[in-house]
Amino acid sequence: MYSFPFSANDLSRMKQAKKITAITGAGISSESGIPTFRGEGGLWKNYRAEDLATPQAFAKDPDLVWEWYDWRRKICAEAQPNQGHITLAKWETIVPGFTLITQNVDGLHPRAGSKNLLQIHGNIFKARCLNCGNLSEIDPEKPREVSCSLCFSKLRPHILWFGESYDQDLIASCFETISSSDLILIVGTSANVSVPADMAKEGIRKGAFSIEINPERTSLSELVDYSLQGKSGEILPKLLDEIYK
Ligand code: APR
């Protein structure tokens, strides 16, 4: 039975929070059976990212890159949102000012029902036209479209690749949200990727009450108010009950 170390004042502060931002990483999906990137059996363990998730790799061998994403998409489509995803989607129905920023491309947050969702690394169930930028949904049950429905040009995965820059408008709205949050939840991320880690640090710097949920410690652990060591699928539902009971 998980017992939280919160004081009455902490609980009241979290319960009063009107603007809450969660930042999630691959760890929140590990209990759904989707390997993380850097943990045991992580995705990168079997592939060198440079071989696959880069514009150069796609230019060199688009079929190989599509094949890897088709394989990963199948894993994601067969996975189910876990109690961590479901709890964050429920939290959004309790607190209208709840925003979810995710590094994950696995589509489990939208499937769990999260609406106010910023997918900063893209979504594996979307393709993007190399020419006009049109986004299209990829139905895992059907053969994948190879050309844009608008201009018939080639498509690429709608994923942010290594060496590519973020969508600046998207990142700006993430920082704007996090900077005015009363409570931030940092869930299932190693904080190895600088932009999401910087978002968390900005929220902490601006005075948000901050909670990290991760079985392991990270570079953020000593910066947050509470670093709860455990699995997000177990801790998040209990945390929601503890705050709003
Ligand atoms: N609950 C919470 N956290 C967990 C769980 C769990 N059940 N299982 C593992 N974790 C934690 C690990 O301890 C680790 O700190 O999840 C974190 C996963 O870290 P990474 O694999 O580095 O994933 P992430 O932080 O999301 O970075 C991945 O980097 O490669 C880029 O763009 C890619 O979005 C991707 C990002």
CSV table of C-alpha atoms and ligand atoms in Angstrom, one decimal:
chain,number,residue,atom,x,y,z
A,1,MET,CA,0.0,0.0,0.0
A,2,TYR,CA,1.6,3.3,-1.1
A,3,SER,CA,1.6,6.0,1.5
A,4,PHE,CA,2.2,9.6,0.5
A,5,PRO,CA,4.5,11.8,2.4
A,6,PHE,CA,2.3,14.9,2.0
A,7,SER,CA,1.5,17.4,4.8
A,8,ALA,CA,-2.0,18.7,5.2
A,9,ASN,CA,-0.8,21.9,3.7
A,10,ASP,CA,0.7,20.1,0.7
A,11,LEU,CA,-2.6,18.3,0.1
A,12,SER,CA,-4.6,21.5,0.4
A,13,ARG,CA,-2.2,23.3,-2.0
A,14,MET,CA,-2.6,20.5,-4.6
A,15,LYS,CA,-6.4,20.4,-4.1
A,16,GLN,CA,-6.7,24.2,-4.7
A,17,ALA,CA,-4.5,24.0,-7.8
A,18,LYS,CA,-6.5,25.5,-10.8
A,19,LYS,CA,-3.7,25.1,-13.4
A,20,ILE,CA,-2.1,21.7,-13.5
A,21,THR,CA,0.4,20.6,-16.2
A,22,ALA,CA,1.6,17.0,-16.5
A,23,ILE,CA,4.7,16.2,-18.6
A,24,THR,CA,4.9,12.5,-19.5
A,25,GLY,CA,7.6,10.3,-21.1
A,26,ALA,CA,7.9,6.8,-22.3
A,27,GLY,CA,7.8,5.4,-18.7
A,28,ILE,CA,4.0,6.0,-18.4
A,29,SER,CA,3.5,3.6,-21.3
A,30,SER,CA,5.9,0.9,-20.1
A,31,GLU,CA,3.1,-0.8,-18.0
A,32,SER,CA,1.1,-1.0,-21.3
A,33,GLY,CA,3.9,-3.1,-22.7
A,34,ILE,CA,5.6,-0.5,-24.8
A,35,PRO,CA,9.4,-0.5,-24.3
A,36,THR,CA,11.0,2.7,-23.1
A,37,PHE,CA,13.9,4.2,-25.0
A,38,ARG,CA,16.7,3.9,-22.5
A,39,GLY,CA,15.5,1.3,-20.0
A,40,GLU,CA,16.1,-2.4,-20.0
A,41,GLY,CA,14.9,-3.8,-23.4
A,42,GLY,CA,14.5,-0.2,-24.5
A,43,LEU,CA,13.8,0.5,-28.1
A,44,TRP,CA,17.1,2.1,-28.7
A,45,LYS,CA,18.8,-1.1,-27.3
A,46,ASN,CA,18.0,-2.9,-30.6
A,47,TYR,CA,18.5,-0.1,-33.0
A,48,ARG,CA,20.8,2.9,-33.2
A,49,ALA,CA,18.6,5.9,-33.3
A,50,GLU,CA,20.9,7.4,-36.0
A,51,ASP,CA,19.9,4.5,-38.3
A,52,LEU,CA,16.2,5.2,-38.1
A,53,ALA,CA,14.8,8.3,-36.5
A,54,THR,CA,16.6,10.9,-38.6
A,55,PRO,CA,15.8,12.8,-41.8
A,56,GLN,CA,19.0,11.5,-43.3
A,57,ALA,CA,18.0,7.9,-42.6
A,58,PHE,CA,14.6,8.5,-44.2
A,59,ALA,CA,16.2,10.1,-47.3
A,60,LYS,CA,18.6,7.2,-47.5
A,61,ASP,CA,16.1,4.4,-47.0
A,62,PRO,CA,12.5,5.5,-46.5
A,63,ASP,CA,11.2,1.9,-46.7
A,64,LEU,CA,13.4,0.8,-43.8
A,65,VAL,CA,12.3,3.8,-41.7
A,66,TRP,CA,8.6,3.2,-42.5
A,67,GLU,CA,9.1,-0.5,-41.7
A,68,TRP,CA,10.4,0.3,-38.2
A,69,TYR,CA,7.5,2.7,-37.6
A,70,ASP,CA,5.0,0.2,-38.9
A,71,TRP,CA,6.4,-2.3,-36.5
A,72,ARG,CA,6.3,0.1,-33.6
A,73,ARG,CA,2.8,1.3,-34.5
A,74,LYS,CA,1.6,-2.3,-34.4
A,75,ILE,CA,2.9,-2.6,-30.8
A,76,CYS,CA,1.2,0.7,-29.9
A,77,ALA,CA,-2.1,-0.3,-31.6
A,78,GLU,CA,-2.1,-3.6,-29.6
A,79,ALA,CA,-1.3,-1.9,-26.3
A,80,GLN,CA,-4.0,-0.6,-24.0
A,81,PRO,CA,-3.9,2.6,-22.0
A,82,ASN,CA,-3.0,1.8,-18.4
A,83,GLN,CA,-4.2,3.3,-15.1
A,84,GLY,CA,-1.6,6.1,-15.5
A,85,HIS,CA,-3.0,7.3,-18.8
A,86,ILE,CA,-6.6,6.8,-17.6
A,87,THR,CA,-6.0,8.8,-14.4
A,88,LEU,CA,-4.5,11.8,-16.3
A,89,ALA,CA,-7.5,11.8,-18.6
A,90,LYS,CA,-9.8,11.7,-15.6
A,91,TRP,CA,-7.9,14.5,-13.9
A,92,GLU,CA,-8.7,16.7,-16.9
A,93,THR,CA,-12.4,16.2,-16.2
A,94,ILE,CA,-12.0,17.3,-12.6
A,95,VAL,CA,-9.8,20.3,-13.2
A,96,PRO,CA,-10.6,22.3,-16.4
A,97,GLY,CA,-7.2,24.0,-16.2
A,98,PHE,CA,-5.4,20.6,-16.7
A,99,THR,CA,-2.9,20.3,-19.6
A,100,LEU,CA,-1.0,17.2,-20.7
A,101,ILE,CA,2.3,17.6,-22.5
A,102,THR,CA,3.8,14.3,-23.7
A,103,GLN,CA,7.0,13.2,-25.4
A,104,ASN,CA,5.2,9.9,-26.3
A,105,VAL,CA,4.1,9.2,-29.9
A,106,ASP,CA,2.3,6.0,-29.0
A,107,GLY,CA,-1.2,7.5,-29.0
A,108,LEU,CA,-2.2,6.0,-25.6
A,109,HIS,CA,-3.0,9.4,-24.0
A,110,PRO,CA,-5.6,10.3,-26.7
A,111,ARG,CA,-7.0,6.8,-26.5
A,112,ALA,CA,-7.3,7.1,-22.8
A,113,GLY,CA,-9.5,10.2,-23.4
A,114,SER,CA,-7.0,13.1,-22.8
A,115,LYS,CA,-8.2,16.1,-24.8
A,116,ASN,CA,-6.0,19.0,-23.7
A,117,LEU,CA,-2.9,17.3,-25.0
A,118,LEU,CA,0.3,18.6,-26.6
A,119,GLN,CA,2.2,15.8,-28.3
A,120,ILE,CA,5.6,17.5,-28.7
A,121,HIS,CA,7.3,14.6,-30.5
A,122,GLY,CA,4.4,13.8,-32.9
A,123,ASN,CA,2.2,10.8,-33.2
A,124,ILE,CA,3.0,7.4,-34.7
A,125,PHE,CA,-0.6,7.2,-36.1
A,126,LYS,CA,-0.1,10.2,-38.2
A,127,ALA,CA,1.7,10.8,-41.5
A,128,ARG,CA,2.8,14.1,-42.9
A,129,CYS,CA,3.2,15.2,-46.5
A,130,LEU,CA,6.8,16.0,-47.4
A,131,ASN,CA,5.5,18.7,-49.8
A,132,CYS,CA,2.4,20.4,-48.4
A,133,GLY,CA,2.7,19.3,-44.7
A,134,ASN,CA,-0.9,17.9,-44.7
A,135,LEU,CA,-1.4,15.5,-41.8
A,136,SER,CA,-3.3,12.2,-42.3
A,137,GLU,CA,-4.4,9.5,-39.9
A,138,ILE,CA,-2.8,6.0,-40.3
A,139,ASP,CA,-5.3,3.3,-39.7
A,140,PRO,CA,-3.3,0.3,-38.4
A,141,GLU,CA,-6.0,-2.0,-39.7
A,142,LYS,CA,-5.5,-0.9,-43.3
A,143,PRO,CA,-2.6,-0.7,-45.7
A,144,ARG,CA,-0.7,2.5,-45.1
A,145,GLU,CA,-1.3,5.3,-47.7
A,146,VAL,CA,2.0,6.2,-49.5
A,147,SER,CA,1.0,9.5,-51.0
A,148,CYS,CA,-0.7,12.7,-49.8
A,149,SER,CA,-4.4,12.8,-50.5
A,150,LEU,CA,-4.1,16.5,-51.4
A,151,CYS,CA,-1.0,16.8,-53.6
A,152,PHE,CA,0.0,13.2,-54.1
A,153,SER,CA,3.5,13.7,-52.8
A,154,LYS,CA,5.3,11.3,-50.6
A,155,LEU,CA,4.5,10.9,-46.9
A,156,ARG,CA,6.8,10.7,-43.8
A,157,PRO,CA,6.0,9.7,-40.2
A,158,HIS,CA,4.7,12.7,-38.3
A,159,ILE,CA,7.4,12.3,-35.7
A,160,LEU,CA,10.1,14.7,-34.5
A,161,TRP,CA,13.4,13.1,-35.5
A,162,PHE,CA,16.8,13.6,-34.1
A,163,GLY,CA,18.4,16.7,-35.5
A,164,GLU,CA,15.0,18.3,-36.3
A,165,SER,CA,13.7,21.4,-34.5
A,166,TYR,CA,10.6,21.5,-32.5
A,167,ASP,CA,7.4,23.2,-33.7
A,168,GLN,CA,8.2,26.5,-32.1
A,169,ASP,CA,4.5,27.5,-31.6
A,170,LEU,CA,3.8,24.3,-29.9
A,171,ILE,CA,6.8,24.6,-27.6
A,172,ALA,CA,5.9,28.3,-26.8
A,173,SER,CA,2.4,27.2,-25.7
A,174,CYS,CA,3.9,24.5,-23.5
A,175,PHE,CA,6.2,27.0,-21.8
A,176,GLU,CA,3.3,29.4,-21.4
A,177,THR,CA,1.1,26.8,-19.8
A,178,ILE,CA,3.8,25.4,-17.5
A,179,SER,CA,5.0,28.9,-16.4
A,180,SER,CA,1.5,29.7,-15.0
A,181,SER,CA,0.8,26.3,-13.5
A,182,ASP,CA,0.2,25.8,-9.7
A,183,LEU,CA,1.0,22.1,-9.9
A,184,ILE,CA,3.2,20.1,-12.2
A,185,LEU,CA,3.4,16.4,-12.5
A,186,ILE,CA,6.5,14.9,-14.2
A,187,VAL,CA,5.8,11.3,-15.0
A,188,GLY,CA,7.9,8.6,-16.6
A,189,THR,CA,10.6,10.6,-18.1
A,190,SER,CA,14.4,10.2,-17.7
A,191,ALA,CA,14.7,14.0,-18.3
A,192,ASN,CA,17.4,13.1,-20.9
A,193,VAL,CA,15.7,15.2,-23.6
A,194,SER,CA,16.5,18.8,-22.8
A,195,VAL,CA,13.3,20.6,-24.0
A,196,PRO,CA,10.8,18.7,-21.8
A,197,ALA,CA,13.3,18.7,-18.9
A,198,ASP,CA,13.6,22.5,-19.3
A,199,MET,CA,9.8,22.9,-19.3
A,200,ALA,CA,9.7,21.1,-15.9
A,201,LYS,CA,12.6,23.2,-14.6
A,202,GLU,CA,10.7,26.4,-15.7
A,203,GLY,CA,7.6,25.3,-13.9
A,204,ILE,CA,9.6,24.7,-10.7
A,205,ARG,CA,11.4,28.0,-11.1
A,206,LYS,CA,8.1,29.8,-11.4
A,207,GLY,CA,6.9,28.3,-8.1
A,208,ALA,CA,4.7,25.5,-9.1
A,209,PHE,CA,4.3,22.6,-6.6
A,210,SER,CA,6.1,19.8,-8.3
A,211,ILE,CA,5.8,16.0,-8.1
A,212,GLU,CA,7.9,13.5,-10.1
A,213,ILE,CA,6.7,9.9,-10.5
A,214,ASN,CA,9.4,7.4,-11.6
A,215,PRO,CA,10.8,4.2,-10.2
A,216,GLU,CA,14.3,5.7,-10.7
A,217,ARG,CA,15.8,9.0,-9.7
A,218,THR,CA,16.5,11.5,-12.4
A,219,SER,CA,18.3,14.9,-12.7
A,220,LEU,CA,14.9,16.5,-11.7
A,221,SER,CA,14.5,14.4,-8.5
A,222,GLU,CA,16.4,16.9,-6.3
A,223,LEU,CA,14.6,19.9,-7.8
A,224,VAL,CA,10.9,18.8,-7.3
A,225,ASP,CA,8.9,19.0,-4.1
A,226,TYR,CA,8.3,15.3,-4.0
A,227,SER,CA,9.9,12.5,-6.0
A,228,LEU,CA,7.6,9.5,-5.7
A,229,GLN,CA,9.5,6.4,-6.5
A,230,GLY,CA,7.3,3.8,-8.1
A,231,LYS,CA,5.2,2.9,-11.2
A,232,SER,CA,2.9,5.6,-12.5
A,233,GLY,CA,0.1,3.1,-13.2
A,234,GLU,CA,0.0,2.4,-9.5
A,235,ILE,CA,0.8,5.8,-8.0
A,236,LEU,CA,-1.3,8.1,-10.2
A,237,PRO,CA,-4.7,6.7,-9.4
A,238,LYS,CA,-3.8,6.7,-5.7
A,239,LEU,CA,-2.5,10.3,-5.9
A,240,LEU,CA,-5.7,11.5,-7.5
A,241,ASP,CA,-7.8,9.8,-4.7
A,242,GLU,CA,-5.5,11.2,-2.1
A,243,ILE,CA,-5.8,14.8,-3.3
A,244,TYR,CA,-9.6,14.9,-4.1
A,245,LYS,CA,-10.9,12.4,-1.5
B,1,APR,N1,6.3,4.4,-14.3
B,1,APR,C1,6.9,5.6,-14.3
B,1,APR,N2,8.2,5.7,-14.9
B,1,APR,C2,8.7,4.6,-15.4
B,1,APR,C3,8.1,3.3,-15.4
B,1,APR,C4,6.8,3.3,-14.8
B,1,APR,N3,6.1,2.1,-14.8
B,1,APR,N4,8.9,2.5,-16.1
B,1,APR,C5,10.0,3.1,-16.4
B,1,APR,N5,9.9,4.4,-16.1
B,1,APR,C6,10.9,5.5,-16.2
B,1,APR,C7,12.3,5.1,-16.3
B,1,APR,O1,12.9,5.0,-15.0
B,1,APR,C8,12.9,6.3,-17.1
B,1,APR,O2,13.3,7.3,-16.3
B,1,APR,O3,10.6,6.1,-17.5
B,1,APR,C9,11.7,6.8,-17.9
B,1,APR,C10,11.8,6.5,-19.4
B,1,APR,O4,12.9,7.3,-19.9
B,1,APR,P1,13.3,7.3,-21.5
B,1,APR,O5,13.2,5.9,-21.9
B,1,APR,O6,14.5,8.1,-21.6
B,1,APR,O7,12.0,8.0,-22.1
B,1,APR,P2,11.7,9.6,-22.2
B,1,APR,O8,12.2,10.2,-21.0
B,1,APR,O9,10.3,9.7,-22.5
B,1,APR,O10,12.6,10.1,-23.4
B,1,APR,C11,12.2,9.5,-24.6
B,1,APR,O11,13.7,10.7,-26.0
B,1,APR,O12,14.5,9.4,-27.6
B,1,APR,C12,13.7,10.6,-27.4
B,1,APR,O13,12.0,11.4,-28.7
B,1,APR,C13,12.4,10.3,-28.0
B,1,APR,O14,10.3,10.9,-26.9
B,1,APR,C14,11.5,10.1,-26.8
B,1,APR,C15,12.3,10.6,-25.7
